[in-house]
Each structure stands twice: as C-alpha cells, then as structure tokens.
Amino acid sequence: MLAVAEINYIRHEVNKKDSNYSEIGKRLGRDPRTVKKYAEQDDFSPVEKIKQDRPSPVMDPIKHIVDEWLLEDFKQKKKFRRTAKRIWEQLKEEFDFKGSDRTVRNYISQRKKELLNEASQAALSLESKPGSAQVDFGEAPFKYQGEQITLPYLVLSYPYSNSFYFQVFPAQNKECFLEGLKRIFHHMGGVPKTIRFDNLSAAVKKILPNGERQLTEEFQNFVLHYGFESEFCNPNSGNEKGHVEAMVKYVRNNYLLPGLHVLNLDELNKTLWEKAEKDRERNHYEKESFISQLFEEDRKAFLVLPSKEYQCIRYETVKADKYGYIKVEKNLYSTSPRYALNKVLIRISYNSIDILTDDYQLVVSHARLYGQYRKSINWQPYLNLMAKRPMALKYTSFYEQLPQEWQTYFNSCTSSEKSEALKLLGTVMKDYDFSKITEALKIALEHGHPSVESIKQVFYQLINGRGIREEVHLQKSLPIMPEATRGLQHYNQLLKGAEIN
C-alpha cells in the first residue's frame, strides 16, 4: 500500500489538474495501474486481514492433546504446571511425537495467550460459564432446648448448573464465613474459579471511592490459599448475585421450614450434604439436562484443592481483668489467676476460644459463646487458688455447679480436707471431666466419709481399668474343731494310707 502522502498527490493531480496516469506514474516511479487504482478508489475503510491457517502436519494431530494439558494445568498453581519442555518430552514418550522442541514451544506460547484471553472473557458472564459461583447468607428459624432461635446459613450456588451447597452456623462472622466456604470446597474436592460476593463485612472492610475494596486480612489470606478470583457486587445491587439470592429462598423453603430441632450444629450440617446433592436429580429449569449432569461440567472447571486445609482462626492479644477474665465480643471467658490484669494471647475459631501462653501452648479452652453478656468459666486453673481459701468455696459459683455428691462431701469436710480435695480436683481436671472423679467419690462414700487419699486411689483404679477389689466377708460360723484328747491316736491319722518302706 502506498503512503498517505503519495495517495493524496495522485488524487490531487488526477482530480484537480486532470493529469494522466502515465505521467504521474513516471514522476512517482509507480506503475500507471497503481496510480489508476488509488485515483479511482472510493472506500478507504479499514480492511480486516484474513488470517491464513497453514497446515501443520507435525502439530495438527496432537494439538487437542496439548490443549487439554494446558487447560488442566491452568487449574494448578503456576509452580505445579508443566513446562513446554516437559510437554514436549511427554509427547515423545506417550505419542511418539517426532516434532522439535521449538515447534512445541511456539505452539504453546501462542495457545496459552488464546486460552487465557478466552478465560478472561468467560469471567465476564458468571451466570453462563461452568466453574463460577456466588455466595450469600440467609436466616431461618430453629428449635433449641424448647425455644425458637434464628440462625444464619451460608449458601454457595452455581449459576451454570443451578446447584448449591449450604451449611448452618451460629453467626455471620469472619470465622463462620470462611469455615463454611472451606467445608464446601473440601467436600466438593475442588474450588470454583470465580466467586461473586456481596459486600459483607466478613470480607470487605471498606468500599473505596474508585470502586475498589479494602478486604479483611483473613479473607485476603483465604483467597491466596485457595487461588480463586473474588468479585464483588456494586453497593445496593443485589441483582448482580441474583442466582444465590434466589437459592437462599429455595433452601429455606424446601429444607429449613418449619424450624428444625437442633442439638448439635456439626451433626446437623453433616446431613445437609446429601440433601443438596439429592436436589440435583431433577431437570434444569431452562436446559434440557439433569442438574447433576450440569454440575459435573462445573466440577471439571474447578481449581485443584491445595494440599493443606486453611486454618480459619485468628489471634488476638487482650488484657484480662482482676479476676483473670477476658472479653471477646461482649462475652467473658476465664483464663487463670496468674493472668489477672495481664495481657493474654487468644486463638479464635468459629466454635472455640483458646487461651495460650506466649509460645502458643494451650492454657485453657472454651466453647465459643454467641449472644451477649454470657460467661464461660473453666475452673481448673482456679482450684489451686481456692485451695488456699477453702472456707470461701461455698460462696463461689463453682460450688453451685458441683454435682450433689461433691457438695455433700465438702459440707462434711474439715478445712484441711477441703483444701486437699480442691488440689486433687485441680490435678484431675487438667485431663478429665467430673464424671470419673465423681464416680470415684461415690464408691469411696460407700464406706463412710472417705479421706482425699482414698478418693484418689479409687479414681486411679478406675482410669487404669483395674476396678475395685471385692471386700473379704467372714463366714458366719467357724468350722467344727475335733475334741481335744490325750494319746497318740491322733498321729495314726497322719500314717493312714502311707507306704512303709
């Protein structure tokens, strides 16, 4: 193609000065036919260049194999992907490939760009591509200990297949949110490529003016661990995750109403996997396929799970009050008297609060409380302190929580016996609950008011599996003794039946 200046000159000379094509061609050193072409051309719109697909007899038979390998590798972290050299070697080993290393390298370099471009375009439409998901919380009524309570449940839905998973939790905090996602990932055996979220506080600390999000540290680490791409809805735009919002309602109406009786959330959640999977045995509302078949296409597009599960915990340092209690979200947890008015390291998960030493050794563990202004007390660290003030025992809430057998026993103890018994409980409760030591007390009480040493001996017999020795009962009457008489006839009895040599 001629330069723009040359084309302008030709069109000026022909159209304005009526010069002929030959003269202009001589001046420019161009063929008159070329001059004629540009002088008469009417359309200068850009023309699409048609890419010529040249046949490649060496690569064509194995291109689809390389493509499959590249797609498989895209599910892995980069350090786990095959190099072009390794793919070339694998082709030689498994398919007797005769092409060169450079031929494979060139194809892979170009094909990776094409596949990555396709993947980035696919991510624009979450509702229609396999391997993408949406997340949201819902709420439902449950019955616990005769009362009706409201609990949240986390739903992870898959718009392509119209399938879902869900788990029930005591709250919508960071730990429950991440624990729910982790459970679902590991149950499925894979991780969705892209997950769309609302701007929930468990993931987003702040929405910045330019539309970007300042994420919580825990969520950032979780995303890095599992490698998925996170997307967030615009503020007040719930329709951008309309699939999961519809699925939240579907789950509540079909599986959580009327309110379920719940004693243990972990046991309840184990039953929910099967309910979600059984729901897939129906036709998709638009596509003429079972949801279970479409979900397999979702599953094929999932990323590979990392080798280790993410630990959904966080660490905090808080100050204990003068009684050794710490506060986590308006609830109190006991530590140990030695931590009174000192800073304490704690480990927080969705269902536990662990008190740790500076080198992360466990001091005491509590079940995590939900609600407000509740108190969890583990008395074991306080018992040695109580042993120094045994007369104050009756005025503590620990005394009120004791089994009746122990209350009765302490009421009949001297001050020194109370002190020794509290020390024994302090030792035992490091590794055991009240059941065995109370059983030992019951056995020891059968013979009257026992000493602390007696209770201790019975306890260790119980835990070592030796049981309790049976008592020795005297016979009601002694055996009849022969009448004492003089003479040697008694010795004859010894010789009866004896052989005399």
Short mmCIF file of C-alpha atoms in Angstrom, two decimals:
data_model
loop_
_atom_site.label_atom_id
_atom_site.label_comp_id
_atom_site.label_asym_id
_atom_site.label_seq_id
_atom_site.Cartn_x
_atom_site.Cartn_y
_atom_site.Cartn_z
CA MET A 1 0.00 0.00 0.00
CA LEU A 2 1.23 3.48 -0.87
CA ALA A 3 1.97 6.11 1.72
CA VAL A 4 -0.84 8.53 2.52
CA ALA A 5 1.15 11.47 1.05
CA GLU A 6 1.56 9.65 -2.29
CA ILE A 7 -2.15 8.78 -2.46
CA ASN A 8 -3.08 12.41 -1.76
CA TYR A 9 -0.70 13.59 -4.52
CA ILE A 10 -2.15 11.14 -7.06
CA ARG A 11 -5.74 12.10 -6.27
CA HIS A 12 -4.85 15.82 -6.42
CA GLU A 13 -3.05 15.56 -9.79
CA VAL A 14 -5.79 13.46 -11.37
CA ASN A 15 -8.84 15.19 -9.99
CA LYS A 16 -7.61 18.79 -9.78
CA LYS A 17 -5.11 19.08 -12.69
CA ASP A 18 -6.50 16.39 -14.97
CA SER A 19 -3.06 14.73 -15.35
CA ASN A 20 -2.97 11.30 -16.95
CA TYR A 21 -1.94 8.15 -15.13
CA SER A 22 1.26 7.56 -17.15
CA GLU A 23 2.69 11.00 -16.40
CA ILE A 24 2.00 10.69 -12.68
CA GLY A 25 3.46 7.17 -12.70
CA LYS A 26 6.72 8.42 -14.25
CA ARG A 27 7.05 11.17 -11.67
CA LEU A 28 6.48 8.80 -8.74
CA GLY A 29 8.19 5.77 -10.19
CA ARG A 30 4.93 3.81 -9.92
CA ASP A 31 3.04 1.59 -12.32
CA PRO A 32 0.19 3.53 -14.09
CA ARG A 33 -2.23 0.79 -12.98
CA THR A 34 -1.34 1.52 -9.34
CA VAL A 35 -1.92 5.23 -9.95
CA LYS A 36 -5.29 4.44 -11.54
CA LYS A 37 -6.31 2.20 -8.58
CA TYR A 38 -5.78 4.89 -5.92
CA ALA A 39 -7.12 7.73 -8.11
CA GLU A 40 -10.44 5.89 -8.54
CA GLN A 41 -10.71 4.22 -5.12
CA ASP A 42 -13.88 5.25 -3.27
CA ASP A 43 -13.64 3.28 0.01
CA PHE A 44 -10.71 3.72 2.36
CA SER A 45 -12.30 1.97 5.37
CA PRO A 46 -10.00 -0.42 7.29
CA VAL A 47 -9.99 -3.90 5.83
CA GLU A 48 -9.88 -6.99 8.05
CA LYS A 49 -6.84 -9.09 7.47
CA ILE A 50 -7.78 -12.71 6.98
CA LYS A 51 -5.51 -14.97 8.96
CA GLN A 52 -4.25 -17.84 6.89
CA ASP A 53 -4.30 -21.19 8.66
CA ARG A 54 -1.34 -23.03 7.29
CA PRO A 55 -1.46 -26.79 7.69
CA SER A 56 0.95 -28.25 10.25
CA PRO A 57 1.28 -31.98 9.64
CA VAL A 58 3.50 -32.41 12.72
CA MET A 59 1.43 -30.48 15.29
CA ASP A 60 -2.13 -30.88 13.98
CA PRO A 61 -2.63 -34.49 15.23
CA ILE A 62 -1.64 -33.62 18.79
CA LYS A 63 -2.93 -30.04 19.21
CA HIS A 64 -6.08 -31.18 21.03
CA ILE A 65 -3.93 -33.18 23.49
CA VAL A 66 -1.71 -30.20 24.27
CA ASP A 67 -4.82 -28.01 24.69
CA GLU A 68 -6.25 -30.47 27.25
CA TRP A 69 -2.97 -30.49 29.18
CA LEU A 70 -2.82 -26.70 29.20
CA LEU A 71 -6.39 -26.44 30.50
CA GLU A 72 -5.60 -29.00 33.23
CA ASP A 73 -2.51 -27.04 34.22
CA PHE A 74 -4.43 -23.75 34.42
CA LYS A 75 -6.28 -25.26 37.41
CA GLN A 76 -2.98 -25.63 39.27
CA LYS A 77 -0.71 -23.05 40.81
CA LYS A 78 1.98 -21.90 38.39
CA LYS A 79 4.75 -23.82 40.17
CA PHE A 80 2.82 -27.06 39.61
CA ARG A 81 2.28 -26.56 35.86
CA ARG A 82 4.24 -28.43 33.20
CA THR A 83 6.85 -26.53 31.24
CA ALA A 84 6.86 -26.53 27.44
CA LYS A 85 9.92 -28.77 27.56
CA ARG A 86 8.14 -31.26 29.82
CA ILE A 87 5.11 -31.31 27.50
CA TRP A 88 7.42 -31.96 24.52
CA GLU A 89 9.08 -34.83 26.39
CA GLN A 90 5.70 -36.23 27.41
CA LEU A 91 4.51 -36.12 23.79
CA LYS A 92 7.59 -38.09 22.72
CA GLU A 93 7.14 -40.66 25.50
CA GLU A 94 3.39 -41.22 25.15
CA PHE A 95 2.63 -40.45 21.48
CA ASP A 96 5.94 -41.00 19.69
CA PHE A 97 5.97 -37.33 18.65
CA LYS A 98 8.62 -36.52 16.02
CA GLY A 99 8.48 -32.73 16.08
CA SER A 100 11.10 -30.43 17.56
CA ASP A 101 11.22 -28.76 20.92
CA ARG A 102 10.90 -25.34 19.23
CA THR A 103 7.74 -26.36 17.35
CA VAL A 104 6.01 -27.30 20.61
CA ARG A 105 7.27 -24.18 22.38
CA ASN A 106 5.93 -21.88 19.66
CA TYR A 107 2.50 -23.55 19.68
CA ILE A 108 2.23 -23.47 23.48
CA SER A 109 3.27 -19.82 23.66
CA GLN A 110 0.58 -18.78 21.18
CA ARG A 111 -2.09 -21.15 22.53
CA LYS A 112 -1.65 -20.00 26.14
CA LYS A 113 -2.39 -16.42 25.11
CA GLU A 114 -5.55 -17.53 23.28
CA LEU A 115 -6.78 -19.71 26.14
CA LEU A 116 -6.09 -17.06 28.77
CA ASN A 117 -7.93 -14.49 26.68
CA GLU A 118 -10.91 -16.85 26.38
CA ALA A 119 -10.86 -17.39 30.15
CA SER A 120 -10.83 -13.66 30.87
CA GLN A 121 -13.77 -13.10 28.53
CA ALA A 122 -15.64 -16.02 30.10
CA ALA A 123 -15.33 -14.44 33.53
CA LEU A 124 -17.47 -11.51 32.38
CA SER A 125 -20.58 -13.69 32.43
CA LEU A 126 -20.75 -15.64 35.68
CA GLU A 127 -24.26 -16.88 35.04
CA SER A 128 -23.43 -18.91 31.95
CA LYS A 129 -19.98 -20.44 32.40
CA PRO A 130 -19.06 -23.59 34.36
CA GLY A 131 -16.84 -23.26 37.40
CA SER A 132 -18.20 -19.96 38.74
CA ALA A 133 -20.17 -19.48 41.96
CA GLN A 134 -21.99 -16.94 44.13
CA VAL A 135 -22.18 -16.66 47.94
CA ASP A 136 -24.66 -15.25 50.41
CA PHE A 137 -26.07 -15.76 53.91
CA GLY A 138 -29.71 -16.44 54.75
CA GLU A 139 -31.58 -16.84 58.04
CA ALA A 140 -34.04 -19.48 59.23
CA PRO A 141 -35.85 -20.42 62.48
CA PHE A 142 -34.60 -23.38 64.53
CA LYS A 143 -35.77 -25.01 67.77
CA TYR A 144 -33.20 -25.42 70.52
CA GLN A 145 -33.98 -26.59 74.08
CA GLY A 146 -37.66 -25.78 73.66
CA GLU A 147 -37.04 -22.24 72.39
CA GLN A 148 -37.17 -20.85 68.86
CA ILE A 149 -33.96 -19.20 67.72
CA THR A 150 -32.82 -17.71 64.41
CA LEU A 151 -29.58 -18.94 62.85
CA PRO A 152 -27.77 -17.95 59.64
CA TYR A 153 -26.88 -20.40 56.89
CA LEU A 154 -24.24 -19.94 54.19
CA VAL A 155 -25.17 -20.82 50.59
CA LEU A 156 -22.69 -21.36 47.76
CA SER A 157 -24.59 -21.59 44.44
CA TYR A 158 -23.51 -22.45 40.89
CA PRO A 159 -25.43 -20.44 38.26
CA TYR A 160 -24.38 -22.64 35.33
CA SER A 161 -25.84 -25.86 36.76
CA ASN A 162 -28.38 -24.31 39.16
CA SER A 163 -26.98 -26.39 42.05
CA PHE A 164 -25.87 -25.41 45.56
CA TYR A 165 -24.45 -26.39 48.94
CA PHE A 166 -25.31 -24.89 52.33
CA GLN A 167 -24.21 -25.04 55.97
CA VAL A 168 -25.76 -23.64 59.16
CA PHE A 169 -23.71 -21.53 61.61
CA PRO A 170 -24.24 -19.69 64.89
CA ALA A 171 -23.28 -16.29 63.41
CA GLN A 172 -22.25 -14.42 60.25
CA ASN A 173 -18.76 -13.53 61.49
CA LYS A 174 -15.44 -13.99 59.67
CA GLU A 175 -14.68 -17.38 61.16
CA CYS A 176 -18.11 -18.87 60.31
CA PHE A 177 -17.98 -17.39 56.79
CA LEU A 178 -14.54 -18.82 55.97
CA GLU A 179 -15.25 -22.12 57.73
CA GLY A 180 -18.36 -22.58 55.58
CA LEU A 181 -16.53 -21.92 52.31
CA LYS A 182 -13.67 -24.21 53.32
CA ARG A 183 -16.02 -27.07 54.21
CA ILE A 184 -17.81 -26.82 50.88
CA PHE A 185 -14.55 -26.69 48.88
CA HIS A 186 -13.16 -29.78 50.57
CA HIS A 187 -16.45 -31.67 50.36
CA MET A 188 -16.61 -30.99 46.60
CA GLY A 189 -12.93 -31.74 46.08
CA GLY A 190 -12.32 -28.51 44.16
CA VAL A 191 -12.52 -24.70 44.19
CA PRO A 192 -14.70 -22.53 41.91
CA LYS A 193 -12.64 -20.40 39.53
CA THR A 194 -14.56 -17.22 40.31
CA ILE A 195 -16.83 -16.42 43.25
CA ARG A 196 -19.06 -13.37 43.45
CA PHE A 197 -19.75 -11.86 46.87
CA ASP A 198 -21.92 -9.18 48.36
CA ASN A 199 -20.01 -6.52 50.30
CA LEU A 200 -20.37 -8.45 53.55
CA SER A 201 -18.26 -7.28 56.48
CA ALA A 202 -16.57 -10.67 56.87
CA ALA A 203 -14.75 -9.98 53.57
CA VAL A 204 -14.88 -6.21 52.94
CA LYS A 205 -13.59 -3.65 55.43
CA LYS A 206 -14.28 -0.62 53.27
CA ILE A 207 -15.53 0.33 49.79
CA LEU A 208 -13.14 2.90 48.34
CA PRO A 209 -14.26 5.86 46.16
CA ASN A 210 -12.83 4.33 42.98
CA GLY A 211 -14.92 1.17 43.46
CA GLU A 212 -12.09 -0.96 44.81
CA ARG A 213 -12.43 -2.87 48.09
CA GLN A 214 -10.26 -2.87 51.16
CA LEU A 215 -10.50 -6.51 52.20
CA THR A 216 -10.11 -8.05 55.64
CA GLU A 217 -6.75 -9.69 56.25
CA GLU A 218 -8.36 -13.07 56.94
CA PHE A 219 -10.30 -13.02 53.66
CA GLN A 220 -7.23 -11.96 51.65
CA ASN A 221 -5.24 -14.86 53.09
CA PHE A 222 -8.12 -17.26 52.36
CA VAL A 223 -8.27 -16.15 48.70
CA LEU A 224 -4.50 -16.52 48.35
CA HIS A 225 -4.65 -20.00 49.89
CA TYR A 226 -7.36 -21.36 47.56
CA GLY A 227 -6.47 -19.32 44.47
CA PHE A 228 -9.95 -18.32 43.26
CA GLU A 229 -10.85 -14.92 41.83
CA SER A 230 -13.15 -12.84 44.02
CA GLU A 231 -15.68 -10.41 42.56
CA PHE A 232 -17.95 -8.01 44.46
CA CYS A 233 -21.33 -6.54 43.66
CA ASN A 234 -21.79 -2.81 43.36
CA PRO A 235 -23.34 -1.26 46.50
CA ASN A 236 -27.12 -1.77 46.68
CA SER A 237 -27.01 -4.03 43.63
CA GLY A 238 -28.12 -7.40 44.93
CA ASN A 239 -29.40 -8.30 41.47
CA GLU A 240 -25.77 -8.83 40.45
CA LYS A 241 -25.84 -12.03 42.52
CA GLY A 242 -29.46 -12.84 41.79
CA HIS A 243 -28.86 -16.57 41.47
CA VAL A 244 -27.65 -17.09 45.02
CA GLU A 245 -30.37 -14.81 46.42
CA ALA A 246 -32.99 -16.99 44.74
CA MET A 247 -31.21 -20.10 46.04
CA VAL A 248 -31.20 -18.75 49.61
CA LYS A 249 -35.01 -18.62 49.45
CA TYR A 250 -35.18 -22.04 47.80
CA VAL A 251 -33.07 -23.64 50.54
CA ARG A 252 -35.13 -22.05 53.33
CA ASN A 253 -38.48 -23.03 51.83
CA ASN A 254 -37.50 -26.59 50.93
CA TYR A 255 -35.14 -27.66 53.71
CA LEU A 256 -35.35 -25.37 56.74
CA LEU A 257 -39.09 -24.80 57.22
CA PRO A 258 -40.75 -25.43 59.57
CA GLY A 259 -37.97 -24.81 62.10
CA LEU A 260 -35.71 -27.83 62.60
CA HIS A 261 -34.86 -29.18 66.05
CA VAL A 262 -31.13 -28.74 66.58
CA LEU A 263 -28.95 -30.12 69.36
CA ASN A 264 -25.56 -30.02 67.66
CA LEU A 265 -24.81 -27.88 64.59
CA ASP A 266 -21.94 -30.05 63.39
CA GLU A 267 -24.17 -33.13 63.38
CA LEU A 268 -26.92 -31.20 61.58
CA ASN A 269 -24.52 -29.94 58.92
CA LYS A 270 -23.38 -33.49 58.11
CA THR A 271 -26.91 -34.29 56.97
CA LEU A 272 -27.12 -31.26 54.65
CA TRP A 273 -24.60 -32.51 52.07
CA GLU A 274 -26.90 -35.31 50.95
CA LYS A 275 -29.95 -33.01 50.79
CA ALA A 276 -28.16 -30.64 48.40
CA GLU A 277 -26.85 -33.47 46.22
CA LYS A 278 -30.23 -35.24 46.07
CA ASP A 279 -31.80 -32.00 44.82
CA ARG A 280 -29.77 -32.28 41.61
CA GLU A 281 -31.78 -35.25 40.40
CA ARG A 282 -34.20 -33.01 38.50
CA ASN A 283 -34.18 -31.15 35.19
CA HIS A 284 -32.68 -27.70 34.88
CA TYR A 285 -35.40 -25.05 34.59
CA GLU A 286 -34.13 -24.00 31.10
CA LYS A 287 -31.60 -26.52 29.84
CA GLU A 288 -32.79 -29.96 28.86
CA SER A 289 -30.42 -31.77 31.20
CA PHE A 290 -30.34 -33.01 34.77
CA ILE A 291 -28.75 -30.57 37.19
CA SER A 292 -26.42 -33.38 38.31
CA GLN A 293 -25.02 -33.66 34.76
CA LEU A 294 -24.52 -29.91 34.50
CA PHE A 295 -22.82 -29.84 37.90
CA GLU A 296 -20.23 -32.30 36.58
CA GLU A 297 -19.32 -29.65 34.00
CA ASP A 298 -18.98 -27.18 36.89
CA ARG A 299 -16.77 -29.66 38.70
CA LYS A 300 -14.48 -30.16 35.68
CA ALA A 301 -13.83 -26.42 35.62
CA PHE A 302 -12.95 -26.21 39.33
CA LEU A 303 -9.45 -25.38 40.51
CA VAL A 304 -7.43 -28.05 42.30
CA LEU A 305 -7.52 -28.02 46.09
CA PRO A 306 -4.30 -27.01 47.88
CA SER A 307 -2.51 -29.77 49.79
CA LYS A 308 -3.44 -28.31 53.20
CA GLU A 309 -6.70 -27.02 54.61
CA TYR A 310 -6.83 -23.36 55.55
CA GLN A 311 -6.99 -22.79 59.31
CA CYS A 312 -9.97 -20.49 59.86
CA ILE A 313 -8.59 -18.87 63.02
CA ARG A 314 -7.28 -15.52 64.14
CA TYR A 315 -5.05 -14.46 67.02
CA GLU A 316 -5.59 -11.52 69.33
CA THR A 317 -3.89 -10.16 72.42
CA VAL A 318 -6.31 -8.88 75.08
CA LYS A 319 -5.99 -7.78 78.70
CA ALA A 320 -7.57 -9.84 81.48
CA ASP A 321 -9.45 -8.18 84.34
CA LYS A 322 -8.56 -8.53 88.03
CA TYR A 323 -10.36 -11.90 88.16
CA GLY A 324 -8.47 -13.23 85.14
CA TYR A 325 -11.40 -12.93 82.69
CA ILE A 326 -11.09 -11.71 79.10
CA LYS A 327 -13.83 -10.23 76.93
CA VAL A 328 -14.47 -11.34 73.33
CA GLU A 329 -17.47 -9.72 71.63
CA LYS A 330 -19.18 -8.83 74.95
CA ASN A 331 -18.80 -12.34 76.39
CA LEU A 332 -16.41 -13.29 79.22
CA TYR A 333 -14.00 -16.24 79.29
CA SER A 334 -11.89 -17.38 82.23
CA THR A 335 -8.12 -17.69 81.89
CA SER A 336 -6.06 -18.35 85.02
CA PRO A 337 -5.36 -16.34 88.21
CA ARG A 338 -1.79 -15.74 87.07
CA TYR A 339 -3.07 -13.70 84.10
CA ALA A 340 -5.10 -11.24 86.22
CA LEU A 341 -4.54 -7.69 84.90
CA ASN A 342 -2.08 -9.04 82.29
CA LYS A 343 -2.21 -9.36 78.51
CA VAL A 344 -3.24 -12.76 77.17
CA LEU A 345 -2.80 -14.36 73.74
CA ILE A 346 -6.01 -15.95 72.45
CA ARG A 347 -6.84 -18.08 69.40
CA ILE A 348 -10.34 -17.60 67.98
CA SER A 349 -12.19 -20.02 65.70
CA TYR A 350 -15.89 -20.25 64.84
CA ASN A 351 -16.55 -22.64 67.75
CA SER A 352 -13.75 -22.16 70.30
CA ILE A 353 -11.76 -19.59 72.27
CA ASP A 354 -8.32 -20.90 73.32
CA ILE A 355 -6.14 -19.19 75.92
CA LEU A 356 -2.44 -19.59 75.02
CA THR A 357 0.96 -18.94 76.52
CA ASP A 358 3.40 -16.67 74.69
CA ASP A 359 4.87 -19.74 72.98
CA TYR A 360 1.37 -20.88 71.85
CA GLN A 361 0.91 -23.64 74.43
CA LEU A 362 -2.73 -24.20 75.43
CA VAL A 363 -3.70 -22.98 78.91
CA VAL A 364 -7.46 -23.48 78.76
CA SER A 365 -10.07 -23.91 76.03
CA HIS A 366 -13.68 -22.70 75.88
CA ALA A 367 -16.59 -23.37 73.56
CA ARG A 368 -17.25 -20.04 71.84
CA LEU A 369 -20.33 -18.21 73.16
CA TYR A 370 -22.81 -16.41 70.90
CA GLY A 371 -25.20 -13.78 72.13
CA GLN A 372 -24.39 -11.04 74.62
CA TYR A 373 -23.19 -10.83 78.21
CA ARG A 374 -22.58 -14.53 78.83
CA LYS A 375 -19.76 -16.08 80.79
CA SER A 376 -17.74 -19.27 80.26
CA ILE A 377 -15.70 -20.49 83.21
CA ASN A 378 -13.16 -23.29 83.28
CA TRP A 379 -12.47 -23.67 86.98
CA GLN A 380 -9.42 -25.94 86.77
CA PRO A 381 -6.80 -23.13 86.78
CA TYR A 382 -8.55 -21.51 89.80
CA LEU A 383 -8.74 -24.60 92.04
CA ASN A 384 -5.24 -24.25 93.49
CA LEU A 385 -6.10 -20.66 94.45
CA MET A 386 -9.34 -21.89 96.06
CA ALA A 387 -7.34 -24.50 97.97
CA LYS A 388 -5.62 -21.64 99.78
CA ARG A 389 -9.01 -20.23 100.82
CA PRO A 390 -11.17 -23.34 101.29
CA MET A 391 -13.75 -21.67 103.53
CA ALA A 392 -14.75 -19.35 100.63
CA LEU A 393 -15.68 -22.33 98.43
CA LYS A 394 -19.35 -22.33 99.39
CA TYR A 395 -19.76 -18.76 98.15
CA THR A 396 -18.45 -19.36 94.62
CA SER A 397 -20.45 -20.26 91.51
CA PHE A 398 -18.08 -23.25 91.19
CA TYR A 399 -19.70 -24.77 94.29
CA GLU A 400 -23.16 -24.31 92.75
CA GLN A 401 -22.05 -26.15 89.60
CA LEU A 402 -20.67 -29.13 91.52
CA PRO A 403 -22.52 -32.47 91.41
CA GLN A 404 -24.62 -33.06 94.53
CA GLU A 405 -22.20 -35.76 95.77
CA TRP A 406 -19.37 -33.25 95.91
CA GLN A 407 -21.47 -30.59 97.61
CA THR A 408 -22.45 -33.10 100.29
CA TYR A 409 -18.87 -34.24 100.70
CA PHE A 410 -17.47 -30.71 101.05
CA ASN A 411 -20.15 -29.88 103.65
CA SER A 412 -18.78 -32.65 105.89
CA CYS A 413 -15.07 -31.86 105.32
CA THR A 414 -12.72 -30.04 107.62
CA SER A 415 -10.90 -27.01 106.26
CA SER A 416 -7.74 -29.03 105.57
CA GLU A 417 -9.75 -31.78 103.82
CA LYS A 418 -11.43 -29.19 101.60
CA SER A 419 -8.02 -27.83 100.66
CA GLU A 420 -6.66 -31.29 99.78
CA ALA A 421 -9.81 -32.19 97.83
CA LEU A 422 -9.62 -28.97 95.78
CA LYS A 423 -5.98 -29.71 94.95
CA LEU A 424 -7.00 -33.21 93.82
CA LEU A 425 -9.74 -31.77 91.58
CA GLY A 426 -7.27 -29.24 90.16
CA THR A 427 -4.94 -32.08 89.16
CA VAL A 428 -7.65 -34.39 87.81
CA MET A 429 -9.47 -31.75 85.76
CA LYS A 430 -6.39 -30.99 83.66
CA ASP A 431 -7.08 -34.19 81.72
CA TYR A 432 -10.51 -35.45 82.79
CA ASP A 433 -14.03 -34.13 83.36
CA PHE A 434 -16.08 -34.56 86.51
CA SER A 435 -17.59 -37.94 85.60
CA LYS A 436 -14.74 -40.28 86.68
CA ILE A 437 -13.74 -38.41 89.80
CA THR A 438 -17.42 -38.24 90.85
CA GLU A 439 -17.75 -41.99 90.26
CA ALA A 440 -14.69 -42.50 92.46
CA LEU A 441 -16.27 -40.36 95.20
CA LYS A 442 -19.50 -42.39 95.09
CA ILE A 443 -17.57 -45.65 95.53
CA ALA A 444 -15.44 -44.24 98.34
CA LEU A 445 -18.57 -42.94 100.13
CA GLU A 446 -19.90 -46.49 100.45
CA HIS A 447 -17.61 -46.99 103.44
CA GLY A 448 -18.41 -43.72 105.19
CA HIS A 449 -16.70 -40.36 104.98
CA PRO A 450 -13.57 -41.07 102.87
CA SER A 451 -10.21 -39.36 103.03
CA VAL A 452 -8.95 -37.48 99.98
CA GLU A 453 -6.28 -40.15 99.57
CA SER A 454 -8.98 -42.86 99.39
CA ILE A 455 -10.85 -40.97 96.67
CA LYS A 456 -7.58 -40.54 94.76
CA GLN A 457 -6.77 -44.26 94.94
CA VAL A 458 -10.22 -45.27 93.70
CA PHE A 459 -10.01 -42.73 90.86
CA TYR A 460 -6.69 -44.09 89.56
CA GLN A 461 -8.01 -47.63 89.83
CA LEU A 462 -10.94 -46.62 87.65
CA ILE A 463 -8.93 -44.87 84.94
CA ASN A 464 -6.38 -47.70 84.84
CA GLY A 465 -9.13 -50.26 84.36
CA ARG A 466 -8.36 -52.31 87.45
CA GLY A 467 -11.73 -51.82 89.09
CA ILE A 468 -12.33 -52.12 92.83
CA ARG A 469 -11.22 -55.06 94.89
CA GLU A 470 -14.03 -57.10 96.36
CA GLU A 471 -14.42 -56.93 100.10
CA VAL A 472 -13.47 -60.02 102.14
CA HIS A 473 -16.52 -61.29 104.03
CA LEU A 474 -16.02 -63.51 107.14
CA GLN A 475 -18.01 -66.76 107.32
CA LYS A 476 -20.94 -66.72 109.68
CA SER A 477 -19.62 -69.76 111.70
CA LEU A 478 -16.21 -71.28 112.28
CA PRO A 479 -15.57 -74.93 111.24
CA ILE A 480 -16.16 -77.59 113.98
CA MET A 481 -12.89 -78.50 115.67
CA PRO A 482 -12.26 -82.07 116.94
CA GLU A 483 -12.44 -82.58 120.69
CA ALA A 484 -9.03 -82.39 122.34
CA THR A 485 -7.96 -85.72 123.93
CA ARG A 486 -4.72 -87.20 125.19
CA GLY A 487 -2.89 -90.07 123.50
CA LEU A 488 -1.01 -90.94 120.31
CA GLN A 489 -4.03 -91.94 118.25
CA HIS A 490 -4.03 -88.54 116.51
CA TYR A 491 -0.72 -89.37 114.88
CA ASN A 492 -2.22 -92.54 113.42
CA GLN A 493 -4.27 -90.30 111.13
CA LEU A 494 -1.08 -88.99 109.55
CA LEU A 495 0.09 -92.50 108.72
CA LYS A 496 -3.15 -93.73 107.15
CA GLY A 497 -2.59 -94.87 103.61
CA ALA A 498 1.12 -94.11 103.84
CA GLU A 499 3.55 -96.69 102.43
CA ILE A 500 6.04 -98.12 104.94
CA ASN A 501 9.37 -98.99 103.38
#
